[in-house]
Coordinates of C-alpha atoms in Angstrom, one line a residue:
Chain A
D1 CA 90.7 3.9 -44.6
Q2 CA 90.3 4.5 -48.3
Q3 CA 92.9 7.0 -49.5
V4 CA 91.2 7.4 -52.9
K5 CA 87.4 7.8 -52.9
Q6 CA 84.8 8.0 -55.6
N7 CA 81.7 9.0 -53.7
S8 CA 79.2 8.4 -56.5
P9 CA 78.7 4.7 -57.3
S10 CA 76.7 5.5 -60.4
L11 CA 75.9 8.3 -62.8
S12 CA 73.3 8.5 -65.5
V13 CA 73.7 11.0 -68.4
Q14 CA 71.9 11.7 -71.7
E15 CA 73.8 11.1 -74.9
G16 CA 75.5 14.3 -76.1
R17 CA 75.6 15.9 -72.6
I18 CA 78.6 16.3 -70.3
S19 CA 79.6 13.5 -67.9
I20 CA 81.5 14.6 -64.8
L21 CA 83.1 11.9 -62.7
N22 CA 84.7 12.9 -59.4
C23 CA 87.5 11.5 -57.2
D24 CA 88.9 12.7 -53.9
Y25 CA 92.1 11.7 -52.2
T26 CA 93.5 12.1 -48.7
N27 CA 97.3 11.3 -49.1
S28 CA 99.2 14.5 -49.9
M29 CA 102.1 12.4 -51.2
F30 CA 100.1 11.4 -54.3
D31 CA 101.3 13.3 -57.3
Y32 CA 100.3 11.4 -60.4
F33 CA 96.7 10.5 -61.1
L34 CA 95.1 8.2 -63.7
W35 CA 91.6 7.3 -65.0
Y36 CA 90.8 3.8 -66.2
K37 CA 87.7 2.6 -67.9
K38 CA 86.3 -0.9 -67.5
Y39 CA 83.7 -2.8 -69.4
P40 CA 82.1 -5.9 -67.9
A41 CA 84.2 -9.1 -68.3
E42 CA 87.2 -7.1 -69.5
G43 CA 90.3 -5.6 -67.7
P44 CA 90.5 -1.9 -67.1
T45 CA 92.0 0.2 -69.9
F46 CA 94.0 3.3 -69.3
L47 CA 92.2 6.4 -70.3
I48 CA 94.1 9.6 -69.3
S49 CA 96.5 10.8 -66.6
I50 CA 97.7 14.0 -65.0
S51 CA 100.8 15.0 -63.1
S52 CA 100.5 17.3 -60.1
I53 CA 102.5 19.9 -61.9
K54 CA 99.4 20.5 -64.1
D55 CA 95.8 21.3 -63.4
K56 CA 94.3 20.1 -66.6
N57 CA 95.0 17.5 -69.2
E58 CA 92.9 17.0 -72.4
D59 CA 92.7 14.1 -74.8
G60 CA 89.9 14.3 -77.3
R61 CA 86.5 14.1 -75.6
F62 CA 88.2 13.4 -72.2
T63 CA 89.6 16.1 -69.9
V64 CA 91.0 15.6 -66.4
F65 CA 91.1 18.5 -63.9
L66 CA 93.2 18.4 -60.8
N67 CA 92.7 20.7 -57.7
K68 CA 95.6 19.9 -55.4
S69 CA 94.5 22.2 -52.6
A70 CA 91.1 20.5 -52.5
K71 CA 92.7 17.0 -53.1
H72 CA 90.1 16.5 -55.8
L73 CA 90.2 15.4 -59.5
S74 CA 87.5 15.1 -62.0
L75 CA 87.0 13.5 -65.4
H76 CA 84.9 15.3 -68.0
I77 CA 83.5 13.5 -71.0
V78 CA 82.1 15.8 -73.7
P79 CA 80.0 14.9 -75.5
S80 CA 79.0 11.6 -73.8
Q81 CA 78.3 8.6 -76.1
P82 CA 76.5 5.3 -75.3
G83 CA 79.8 3.5 -75.8
D84 CA 81.2 5.4 -72.8
S85 CA 78.9 3.4 -70.6
A86 CA 81.4 1.6 -68.3
V87 CA 82.8 1.7 -64.8
Y88 CA 85.4 4.4 -64.3
F89 CA 88.2 4.1 -61.7
C90 CA 90.5 6.8 -60.6
A91 CA 93.9 5.9 -59.3
A92 CA 96.8 7.7 -57.6
S93 CA 100.5 7.2 -57.3
P94 CA 103.0 8.7 -54.7
G95 CA 105.7 11.1 -55.6
G96 CA 109.3 10.4 -56.4
V97 CA 110.8 7.9 -58.8
R98 CA 111.6 4.6 -57.4
R99 CA 113.6 2.0 -59.3
A100 CA 110.8 -0.4 -58.8
G101 CA 108.1 2.1 -59.9
N102 CA 105.2 3.0 -57.8
M103 CA 102.0 1.1 -56.8
L104 CA 98.7 2.6 -57.7
T105 CA 95.9 3.1 -55.2
F106 CA 92.4 2.8 -56.8
G107 CA 89.1 4.3 -55.9
G108 CA 85.9 2.2 -55.7
G109 CA 84.7 3.1 -59.2
T110 CA 81.7 4.9 -60.7
R111 CA 79.3 3.2 -63.1
L112 CA 78.5 5.6 -65.9
M113 CA 75.4 5.0 -68.0
V114 CA 74.9 7.1 -71.1
K115 CA 71.4 6.9 -72.4
P116 CA 70.6 7.3 -76.1
Chain B
D1 CA 100.5 -2.5 -78.2
V2 CA 101.0 -3.9 -74.7
K3 CA 99.4 -7.3 -74.4
V4 CA 98.7 -8.9 -71.0
T5 CA 97.0 -12.3 -71.1
Q6 CA 95.5 -14.4 -68.3
S7 CA 95.3 -18.2 -68.5
S8 CA 91.5 -18.4 -67.9
R9 CA 88.6 -16.1 -68.2
Y10 CA 86.3 -18.2 -66.0
L11 CA 87.2 -20.7 -63.3
V12 CA 85.1 -22.7 -60.9
K13 CA 86.9 -24.4 -58.0
R14 CA 85.9 -26.2 -54.8
T15 CA 86.8 -25.1 -51.3
G16 CA 90.2 -26.4 -50.3
E17 CA 91.5 -26.8 -53.8
K18 CA 94.9 -25.3 -54.8
V19 CA 94.3 -22.7 -57.6
F20 CA 96.9 -21.3 -60.0
L21 CA 96.2 -18.1 -62.0
E22 CA 98.8 -17.3 -64.7
C23 CA 99.6 -14.0 -66.3
V24 CA 101.9 -13.3 -69.2
Q25 CA 102.9 -9.9 -70.7
D26 CA 104.8 -9.5 -73.9
M27 CA 106.3 -6.0 -73.5
D28 CA 109.3 -6.7 -71.3
H29 CA 107.8 -4.9 -68.4
E30 CA 109.6 -5.1 -65.1
N31 CA 106.7 -4.7 -62.9
M32 CA 103.7 -7.0 -62.6
F33 CA 100.7 -6.9 -60.3
W34 CA 97.8 -9.0 -59.1
Y35 CA 94.6 -7.3 -58.0
R36 CA 91.1 -8.5 -57.1
Q37 CA 88.1 -6.5 -57.9
D38 CA 85.0 -6.6 -55.8
P39 CA 81.8 -4.4 -56.1
G40 CA 82.2 -1.1 -54.3
L41 CA 85.8 -1.9 -53.2
G42 CA 87.6 -1.0 -56.5
L43 CA 90.8 -2.8 -57.2
R44 CA 92.8 -4.0 -54.3
L45 CA 96.4 -5.0 -54.7
I46 CA 97.3 -8.5 -53.6
Y47 CA 101.0 -8.8 -54.6
F48 CA 103.4 -6.9 -56.7
S49 CA 106.7 -8.0 -58.4
Y50 CA 109.4 -5.6 -59.6
D51 CA 111.8 -8.2 -60.9
V52 CA 112.2 -11.9 -61.4
K53 CA 112.0 -13.7 -58.1
M54 CA 111.2 -10.4 -56.3
K55 CA 107.8 -9.8 -54.7
E56 CA 106.1 -7.4 -52.3
K57 CA 102.9 -7.8 -50.4
G58 CA 100.1 -5.5 -51.4
D59 CA 97.1 -4.6 -49.3
I60 CA 95.4 -8.0 -49.0
P61 CA 98.1 -10.8 -49.4
E62 CA 96.5 -13.2 -46.8
G63 CA 95.6 -16.5 -48.4
Y64 CA 97.6 -15.9 -51.5
S65 CA 101.2 -16.4 -52.7
V66 CA 102.9 -15.5 -56.0
S67 CA 105.7 -16.8 -58.2
R68 CA 107.8 -15.0 -60.8
E69 CA 110.4 -17.3 -62.3
K70 CA 110.5 -15.5 -65.7
K71 CA 110.2 -11.8 -66.4
E72 CA 107.1 -12.2 -68.6
R73 CA 105.1 -14.5 -66.3
F74 CA 103.6 -13.8 -62.9
S75 CA 101.5 -16.5 -61.2
L76 CA 99.0 -16.1 -58.3
I77 CA 98.5 -19.1 -56.1
L78 CA 95.6 -19.8 -53.8
E79 CA 97.0 -22.5 -51.6
S80 CA 93.6 -23.6 -50.2
A81 CA 90.7 -21.8 -51.9
S82 CA 87.9 -20.4 -49.8
T83 CA 84.5 -19.0 -50.7
N84 CA 85.6 -15.5 -49.8
Q85 CA 88.1 -15.7 -52.5
T86 CA 85.4 -15.7 -55.1
S87 CA 86.2 -12.6 -57.1
M88 CA 87.5 -11.1 -60.4
Y89 CA 91.3 -11.3 -60.5
L90 CA 93.2 -8.9 -62.6
C91 CA 96.8 -8.9 -63.6
A92 CA 98.7 -5.8 -64.7
S93 CA 102.2 -4.8 -65.8
S94 CA 104.1 -1.5 -66.0
L95 CA 107.5 -0.3 -67.0
P96 CA 109.1 2.0 -64.4
P97 CA 109.5 4.8 -63.8
V98 CA 106.2 5.3 -65.6
D99 CA 103.3 4.3 -63.4
T100 CA 100.7 3.6 -66.0
Q101 CA 99.6 -0.1 -65.6
Y102 CA 98.2 -2.2 -68.4
F103 CA 95.7 -4.9 -67.5
G104 CA 94.8 -8.3 -68.7
P105 CA 91.1 -9.3 -69.3
G106 CA 90.6 -10.8 -65.9
T107 CA 89.7 -14.2 -64.5
R108 CA 86.3 -14.6 -62.8
L109 CA 87.0 -17.2 -60.1
T110 CA 84.1 -18.9 -58.3
V111 CA 84.9 -21.0 -55.2
L112 CA 82.0 -23.3 -54.2

């Protein structure tokens, strides 16, 4: 059973408009969430993260929103640019600090296409 | 800047061959990870190492083994490659307690 789900496999947006990518999770122990961006034939690159003590984190054009009661997070990209076209993965990590760190659980990814 | 490198970008092997995938990170990170990425399935964790010679199984360890003899290097071994191991393999590293992982460019493995 997938603990982190991205229900939209793809999303198409016009350049300059807002892109909203969604992610749902089922494990209430998750308390740290990340978004990664992946271009074809490259490894994922870290984009932005949010801790469960916050409900919003912003970095330039990228904002992540967390709704803990709904177990839902979203990534907003405003304004969208053609260079944002990539696959976006959300990931989640459980609570507590272990000496060994925590493993991430990834969603299936959403392919974003930004049209000029 | 964190740098994670993988030994090959593309690899073609035959069924039954032994395959070694190598990963090196230059940031003194304690944790290293091997994932495979398949369409619609996201990234699935194969193995995880939190220290030299230490390893933990991830979600899909069957058919794989790992080796970590030095802190900066983490190897993934396919003892006898099979066609269902055709995939993109991604290595990552992190420095606990921060969970952000940094990825290498990936190895596209095709098993014929």
